[in-house]
PDB file of C-alpha atoms in Angstrom:
ATOM      1  CA  UNK A 736       2.613 -22.567 -25.589  1.00 47.00           C
ATOM      2  CA  UNK A 737       4.294 -19.583 -23.664  1.00 52.00           C
ATOM      3  CA  UNK A 738       3.495 -20.806 -20.149  1.00 63.00           C
ATOM      4  CA  UNK A 739       5.310 -23.963 -21.277  1.00 62.00           C
ATOM      5  CA  UNK A 740       8.162 -21.746 -22.549  1.00 80.00           C
ATOM      6  CA  UNK A 741       8.582 -19.487 -19.241  1.00 80.00           C
ATOM      7  CA  UNK A 742       8.621 -22.918 -17.768  1.00 86.00           C
ATOM      8  CA  UNK A 743      11.665 -24.240 -19.590  1.00 88.00           C
ATOM      9  CA  UNK A 744      13.192 -20.693 -18.840  1.00 90.00           C
ATOM     10  CA  UNK A 745      12.838 -21.228 -15.511  1.00 91.00           C
ATOM     11  CA  UNK A 746      13.978 -24.444 -15.000  1.00 89.00           C
ATOM     12  CA  UNK A 747      17.010 -23.664 -17.367  1.00 89.00           C
ATOM     13  CA  UNK A 748      18.146 -21.187 -14.797  1.00 90.00           C
ATOM     14  CA  UNK A 749      17.890 -22.705 -11.621  1.00 90.00           C
ATOM     15  CA  UNK A 750      18.648 -26.418 -12.713  1.00 86.00           C
ATOM     16  CA  UNK A 751      22.400 -25.560 -12.861  1.00 80.00           C
ATOM     17  CA  UNK A 752      22.772 -23.662  -9.723  1.00 84.00           C
ATOM     18  CA  UNK A 753      25.106 -25.398  -7.563  1.00 82.00           C
ATOM     19  CA  UNK A 754      24.144 -24.317  -3.687  1.00 84.00           C
ATOM     20  CA  UNK A 755      22.824 -25.580  -0.612  1.00 88.00           C
ATOM     21  CA  UNK A 756      18.938 -25.568  -0.123  1.00 93.00           C
ATOM     22  CA  UNK A 757      17.561 -23.713   2.484  1.00 96.00           C
ATOM     23  CA  UNK A 758      13.957 -23.060   3.866  1.00 96.00           C
ATOM     24  CA  UNK A 759      12.119 -19.863   2.583  1.00 97.00           C
ATOM     25  CA  UNK A 760      11.587 -19.093   6.562  1.00 97.00           C
ATOM     26  CA  UNK A 761      15.386 -19.001   6.547  1.00 96.00           C
ATOM     27  CA  UNK A 762      15.593 -15.987   4.066  1.00 96.00           C
ATOM     28  CA  UNK A 763      12.508 -14.447   4.939  1.00 97.00           C
ATOM     29  CA  UNK A 764      11.380 -12.025   8.237  1.00 97.00           C
ATOM     30  CA  UNK A 765       8.066 -13.250   8.186  1.00 97.00           C
ATOM     31  CA  UNK A 766       5.232 -15.451   6.413  1.00 98.00           C
ATOM     32  CA  UNK A 767       1.487 -14.841   7.286  1.00 98.00           C
ATOM     33  CA  UNK A 768      -1.762 -14.607   5.631  1.00 97.00           C
ATOM     34  CA  UNK A 769      -4.395 -12.031   5.092  1.00 97.00           C
ATOM     35  CA  UNK A 770      -7.563 -12.052   7.757  1.00 97.00           C
ATOM     36  CA  UNK A 771      -9.090 -14.842   8.841  1.00 96.00           C
ATOM     37  CA  UNK A 772     -12.762 -13.096   8.688  1.00 96.00           C
ATOM     38  CA  UNK A 773     -14.489 -11.286   6.001  1.00 95.00           C
ATOM     39  CA  UNK A 774     -14.510  -7.903   6.610  1.00 96.00           C
ATOM     40  CA  UNK A 775     -17.485  -4.792   5.938  1.00 96.00           C
ATOM     41  CA  UNK A 776     -17.049  -3.817   2.692  1.00 97.00           C
ATOM     42  CA  UNK A 777     -17.682  -0.538   1.599  1.00 97.00           C
ATOM     43  CA  UNK A 778     -18.174   1.778  -1.360  1.00 96.00           C
ATOM     44  CA  UNK A 779     -14.595   3.156  -0.942  1.00 96.00           C
ATOM     45  CA  UNK A 780     -11.651   3.282   0.847  1.00 97.00           C
ATOM     46  CA  UNK A 781      -9.054   0.940   1.086  1.00 98.00           C
ATOM     47  CA  UNK A 782      -8.323  -1.857  -1.330  1.00 98.00           C
ATOM     48  CA  UNK A 783      -9.031  -5.414   0.064  1.00 98.00           C
ATOM     49  CA  UNK A 784      -7.216  -8.197  -1.823  1.00 98.00           C
ATOM     50  CA  UNK A 785      -8.001 -11.876  -2.526  1.00 97.00           C
ATOM     51  CA  UNK A 786      -6.790 -14.454  -4.921  1.00 96.00           C
ATOM     52  CA  UNK A 787      -9.117 -12.996  -7.854  1.00 96.00           C
ATOM     53  CA  UNK A 788      -7.062  -9.746  -7.691  1.00 97.00           C
ATOM     54  CA  UNK A 789      -3.609 -11.404  -8.282  1.00 97.00           C
ATOM     55  CA  UNK A 790      -2.791 -12.120 -12.170  1.00 92.00           C
ATOM     56  CA  UNK A 791      -0.035 -12.235 -14.027  1.00 88.00           C
ATOM     57  CA  UNK A 792       2.689 -11.612 -11.407  1.00 91.00           C
ATOM     58  CA  UNK A 793       0.782  -8.045 -10.645  1.00 95.00           C
ATOM     59  CA  UNK A 794      -1.978  -7.219  -8.390  1.00 97.00           C
ATOM     60  CA  UNK A 795      -5.136  -5.886 -10.607  1.00 97.00           C
ATOM     61  CA  UNK A 796      -6.427  -3.538  -8.448  1.00 97.00           C
ATOM     62  CA  UNK A 797      -8.964  -2.287 -11.175  1.00 96.00           C
ATOM     63  CA  UNK A 798     -12.075  -4.518  -9.737  1.00 96.00           C
ATOM     64  CA  UNK A 799     -11.307  -5.111  -5.899  1.00 97.00           C
ATOM     65  CA  UNK A 800     -13.676  -4.321  -3.059  1.00 97.00           C
ATOM     66  CA  UNK A 801     -12.998  -1.932  -0.555  1.00 98.00           C
ATOM     67  CA  UNK A 802     -12.824  -1.531   3.335  1.00 98.00           C
ATOM     68  CA  UNK A 803     -12.677   1.456   5.569  1.00 98.00           C
ATOM     69  CA  UNK A 804      -9.509   3.127   6.881  1.00 97.00           C
ATOM     70  CA  UNK A 805     -10.471   1.825  10.632  1.00 97.00           C
ATOM     71  CA  UNK A 806     -10.496  -1.724   9.411  1.00 97.00           C
ATOM     72  CA  UNK A 807      -7.254  -1.235   7.317  1.00 98.00           C
ATOM     73  CA  UNK A 808      -5.124  -0.394  10.050  1.00 97.00           C
ATOM     74  CA  UNK A 809      -6.428  -2.923  12.517  1.00 97.00           C
ATOM     75  CA  UNK A 810      -5.476  -5.386   9.784  1.00 97.00           C
ATOM     76  CA  UNK A 811      -2.010  -4.392   9.038  1.00 97.00           C
ATOM     77  CA  UNK A 812      -1.627  -4.799  12.920  1.00 96.00           C
ATOM     78  CA  UNK A 813      -0.979  -8.335  11.662  1.00 96.00           C
ATOM     79  CA  UNK A 814      -0.339  -8.451   8.050  1.00 97.00           C
ATOM     80  CA  UNK A 815       0.963  -5.227   6.872  1.00 97.00           C
ATOM     81  CA  UNK A 816       1.965  -5.723   2.787  1.00 97.00           C
ATOM     82  CA  UNK A 817       5.063  -3.112   2.148  1.00 97.00           C
ATOM     83  CA  UNK A 818       6.685  -2.556  -1.092  1.00 96.00           C
ATOM     84  CA  UNK A 819       8.735  -5.205  -2.316  1.00 95.00           C
ATOM     85  CA  UNK A 820       7.370  -8.172  -0.154  1.00 97.00           C
ATOM     86  CA  UNK A 821       5.998 -11.004  -2.340  1.00 98.00           C
ATOM     87  CA  UNK A 822       2.325 -12.448  -2.264  1.00 98.00           C
ATOM     88  CA  UNK A 823       1.761 -16.032  -2.930  1.00 97.00           C
ATOM     89  CA  UNK A 824      -2.050 -17.413  -3.154  1.00 96.00           C
ATOM     90  CA  UNK A 825      -2.788 -20.213  -1.123  1.00 94.00           C
ATOM     91  CA  UNK A 826      -6.165 -21.192  -1.600  1.00 90.00           C
ATOM     92  CA  UNK A 827      -8.856 -21.736  -4.420  1.00 83.00           C
ATOM     93  CA  UNK A 828      -6.321 -21.170  -7.109  1.00 89.00           C
ATOM     94  CA  UNK A 829      -2.740 -21.753  -5.616  1.00 91.00           C
ATOM     95  CA  UNK A 830       0.501 -20.322  -6.647  1.00 93.00           C
ATOM     96  CA  UNK A 831      -0.259 -16.983  -8.060  1.00 95.00           C
ATOM     97  CA  UNK A 832       2.444 -14.531  -7.478  1.00 97.00           C
ATOM     98  CA  UNK A 833       3.358 -10.898  -6.845  1.00 97.00           C
ATOM     99  CA  UNK A 834       5.663  -8.469  -5.536  1.00 97.00           C
ATOM    100  CA  UNK A 835       4.034  -5.716  -3.953  1.00 97.00           C
ATOM    101  CA  UNK A 836       3.773  -2.053  -5.422  1.00 96.00           C
ATOM    102  CA  UNK A 837       4.574   1.476  -3.810  1.00 95.00           C
ATOM    103  CA  UNK A 838       1.126   2.288  -4.166  1.00 92.00           C
ATOM    104  CA  UNK A 839      -1.754   2.229  -3.650  1.00 96.00           C
ATOM    105  CA  UNK A 840      -2.081   0.701   0.197  1.00 97.00           C
ATOM    106  CA  UNK A 841      -4.237  -2.674   0.203  1.00 98.00           C
ATOM    107  CA  UNK A 842      -5.083  -5.269   3.271  1.00 98.00           C
ATOM    108  CA  UNK A 843      -5.348  -9.202   2.585  1.00 98.00           C
ATOM    109  CA  UNK A 844      -7.814 -11.831   2.561  1.00 97.00           C
ATOM    110  CA  UNK A 845      -6.593 -14.931   4.217  1.00 96.00           C
ATOM    111  CA  UNK A 846      -6.516 -16.420   0.473  1.00 96.00           C
ATOM    112  CA  UNK A 847      -3.348 -14.686   0.090  1.00 97.00           C
ATOM    113  CA  UNK A 848       0.317 -15.057   2.062  1.00 98.00           C
ATOM    114  CA  UNK A 849       2.432 -12.398   2.447  1.00 98.00           C
ATOM    115  CA  UNK A 850       5.783 -13.193   2.562  1.00 98.00           C
ATOM    116  CA  UNK A 851       8.560 -10.515   3.957  1.00 98.00           C
ATOM    117  CA  UNK A 852      12.493 -11.029   2.580  1.00 95.00           C
ATOM    118  CA  UNK A 853      15.411 -10.652   4.666  1.00 96.00           C
ATOM    119  CA  UNK A 854      17.234  -8.185   2.118  1.00 94.00           C
ATOM    120  CA  UNK A 855      21.019  -8.998   3.549  1.00 94.00           C
ATOM    121  CA  UNK A 856      19.982 -12.973   2.558  1.00 95.00           C
ATOM    122  CA  UNK A 857      17.981 -12.441  -0.684  1.00 96.00           C
ATOM    123  CA  UNK A 858      17.006 -10.301  -3.651  1.00 96.00           C
ATOM    124  CA  UNK A 859      13.094  -9.815  -4.022  1.00 96.00           C
ATOM    125  CA  UNK A 860      13.444 -10.635  -7.691  1.00 96.00           C
ATOM    126  CA  UNK A 861      15.290 -13.633  -7.477  1.00 96.00           C
ATOM    127  CA  UNK A 862      13.185 -14.856  -5.151  1.00 97.00           C
ATOM    128  CA  UNK A 863       9.901 -14.201  -6.853  1.00 97.00           C
ATOM    129  CA  UNK A 864      11.608 -16.319  -9.742  1.00 95.00           C
ATOM    130  CA  UNK A 865      12.309 -19.442  -7.176  1.00 95.00           C
ATOM    131  CA  UNK A 866       8.826 -19.344  -6.122  1.00 95.00           C
ATOM    132  CA  UNK A 867       7.851 -18.789 -10.166  1.00 93.00           C
ATOM    133  CA  UNK A 868       9.996 -22.180 -10.499  1.00 93.00           C
ATOM    134  CA  UNK A 869       8.650 -24.139  -7.407  1.00 92.00           C
ATOM    135  CA  UNK A 870       4.830 -23.565  -8.543  1.00 91.00           C
ATOM    136  CA  UNK A 871       5.460 -24.872 -12.032  1.00 87.00           C
ATOM    137  CA  UNK A 872       7.009 -28.105 -10.579  1.00 85.00           C
ATOM    138  CA  UNK A 873       3.872 -28.518  -8.611  1.00 81.00           C
ATOM    139  CA  UNK A 874       1.198 -31.352  -8.744  1.00 71.00           C
ATOM    140  CA  UNK A 875      -1.504 -29.510  -7.125  1.00 60.00           C
ATOM    141  CA  UNK A 876      -3.849 -32.502  -7.081  1.00 60.00           C
ATOM    142  CA  UNK A 877      -1.175 -34.555  -4.944  1.00 57.00           C
ATOM    143  CA  UNK A 878       1.212 -31.873  -3.268  1.00 56.00           C
ATOM    144  CA  UNK A 879      -1.010 -29.505  -1.715  1.00 59.00           C
ATOM    145  CA  UNK A 880      -3.380 -30.409   1.090  1.00 58.00           C
ATOM    146  CA  UNK A 881      -7.465 -30.510   0.782  1.00 51.00           C
ATOM    147  CA  UNK A 882      -9.762 -32.695  -0.375  1.00 49.00           C
ATOM    148  CA  UNK A 883     -12.698 -30.274  -1.634  1.00 46.00           C
ATOM    149  CA  UNK A 884     -10.881 -26.623  -1.065  1.00 55.00           C
ATOM    150  CA  UNK A 885      -7.103 -27.053  -2.076  1.00 64.00           C
ATOM    151  CA  UNK A 886      -5.149 -25.162   0.817  1.00 83.00           C
ATOM    152  CA  UNK A 887      -0.887 -24.504   0.674  1.00 88.00           C
ATOM    153  CA  UNK A 888      -0.816 -24.303   4.334  1.00 92.00           C
ATOM    154  CA  UNK A 889       1.419 -21.689   5.660  1.00 95.00           C
ATOM    155  CA  UNK A 890       3.726 -24.287   7.367  1.00 95.00           C
ATOM    156  CA  UNK A 891       4.131 -25.882   4.225  1.00 93.00           C
ATOM    157  CA  UNK A 892       5.107 -22.489   2.462  1.00 95.00           C
ATOM    158  CA  UNK A 893       7.636 -21.920   4.913  1.00 96.00           C
ATOM    159  CA  UNK A 894       9.425 -25.101   4.183  1.00 95.00           C
ATOM    160  CA  UNK A 895       9.415 -24.816   0.321  1.00 95.00           C
ATOM    161  CA  UNK A 896      13.359 -25.351  -0.857  1.00 94.00           C
ATOM    162  CA  UNK A 897      15.060 -22.166  -2.469  1.00 93.00           C
ATOM    163  CA  UNK A 898      18.789 -22.721  -3.923  1.00 94.00           C
ATOM    164  CA  UNK A 899      20.730 -19.575  -1.829  1.00 94.00           C
ATOM    165  CA  UNK A 900      23.623 -18.304  -3.751  1.00 95.00           C
ATOM    166  CA  UNK A 901      25.352 -14.701  -3.391  1.00 94.00           C
ATOM    167  CA  UNK A 902      23.266 -11.982  -3.844  1.00 95.00           C
ATOM    168  CA  UNK A 903      25.288 -10.929  -7.306  1.00 95.00           C
ATOM    169  CA  UNK A 904      24.540 -14.064  -8.307  1.00 95.00           C
ATOM    170  CA  UNK A 905      21.053 -13.693  -7.664  1.00 96.00           C
ATOM    171  CA  UNK A 906      20.693 -10.611  -9.553  1.00 96.00           C
ATOM    172  CA  UNK A 907      22.479 -12.127 -12.359  1.00 95.00           C
ATOM    173  CA  UNK A 908      20.212 -14.966 -12.811  1.00 94.00           C
ATOM    174  CA  UNK A 909      17.399 -12.711 -11.977  1.00 95.00           C
ATOM    175  CA  UNK A 910      18.765 -10.407 -15.043  1.00 95.00           C
ATOM    176  CA  UNK A 911      18.699 -13.606 -17.462  1.00 93.00           C
ATOM    177  CA  UNK A 912      15.182 -14.516 -16.649  1.00 93.00           C
ATOM    178  CA  UNK A 913      13.552 -11.356 -17.325  1.00 93.00           C
ATOM    179  CA  UNK A 914      15.688 -11.232 -20.566  1.00 92.00           C
ATOM    180  CA  UNK A 915      14.104 -14.364 -21.753  1.00 91.00           C
ATOM    181  CA  UNK A 916      11.130 -13.170 -20.631  1.00 89.00           C
ATOM    182  CA  UNK A 917      11.430  -9.883 -22.868  1.00 87.00           C
ATOM    183  CA  UNK A 918      12.656 -11.981 -25.601  1.00 84.00           C
ATOM    184  CA  UNK A 919       9.369 -14.216 -25.321  1.00 79.00           C
ATOM    185  CA  UNK A 920       6.886 -11.419 -25.103  1.00 70.00           C
ATOM    186  CA  UNK A 921       8.540  -9.451 -27.998  1.00 73.00           C
ATOM    187  CA  UNK A 922       8.471 -13.316 -29.972  1.00 51.00           C
ATOM    188  CA  UNK A 923       4.699 -13.213 -29.070  1.00 58.00           C
ATOM    189  CA  UNK A 924       4.096 -10.246 -30.490  1.00 60.00           C
ATOM    190  CA  UNK A 925       5.259 -10.933 -33.889  1.00 50.00           C
ATOM    191  CA  UNK A 926       3.556 -14.084 -33.801  1.00 48.00           C
ATOM    192  CA  UNK A 927       0.156 -12.589 -32.935  1.00 49.00           C
ATOM    193  CA  UNK A 928       1.138  -9.567 -35.376  1.00 48.00           C
ATOM    194  CA  UNK A 929       1.539 -12.018 -38.345  1.00 49.00           C
ATOM    195  CA  UNK A 930      -1.342 -13.923 -37.737  1.00 49.00           C
ATOM    196  CA  UNK A 931      -3.544 -10.198 -37.916  1.00 51.00           C
ATOM    197  CA  UNK A 932      -1.340  -9.953 -41.159  1.00 48.00           C
ATOM    198  CA  UNK A 933      -2.628 -13.192 -42.794  1.00 44.00           C
ATOM    199  CA  UNK A 934      -6.051 -12.475 -41.699  1.00 47.00           C
ATOM    200  CA  UNK A 935      -6.787  -9.306 -42.982  1.00 49.00           C
ATOM    201  CA  UNK A 936      -5.078 -11.099 -46.446  1.00 46.00           C
ATOM    202  CA  UNK A 937      -7.388 -14.114 -46.435  1.00 49.00           C
ATOM    203  CA  UNK A 938     -10.539 -12.109 -45.402  1.00 48.00           C
ATOM    204  CA  UNK A 939     -10.077  -8.533 -47.298  1.00 53.00           C
TER     205      UNK A 939
END
């Protein structure tokens, strides 16, 4: 139910935007993915992120694998996650999103794509919600390539259509969406609290 309501919030926010559509590639500086080989794991060191570590709009660092600092330094020559970049999962589970936090540092596996935005053209939160909206409309079976292992290829990610509006309008829409999500979360808390109260009364 909550997922459907979130989809409705995104749909309402974007459906009336009167603007030209551009390719994701046109508002970004780089779109790439993580290493295509399995690194040598270590007991500690630098976090190594794959699909399983991205959930609910965030990176979950609690159960990651680790690689050495030396391997990390080698991997970031090609794929260097930095604060404010956007991640999107591209194989297995398609379309999980996260914005890169300030810390800790990490490297990526091939199953996760890295999107570096052009800050002069697009606000990172606005782009995040644009991509959330796009993912919510995907039919994975029909829209994503791969008979057994689905793969959202980089060339297809680069072609994703984005409504481009002025930066101040992007920020306004992002703030609207966040306010609606906050209200939705508060509603969910109230519902759960009501259910728990009724359970206590019923089972006491």
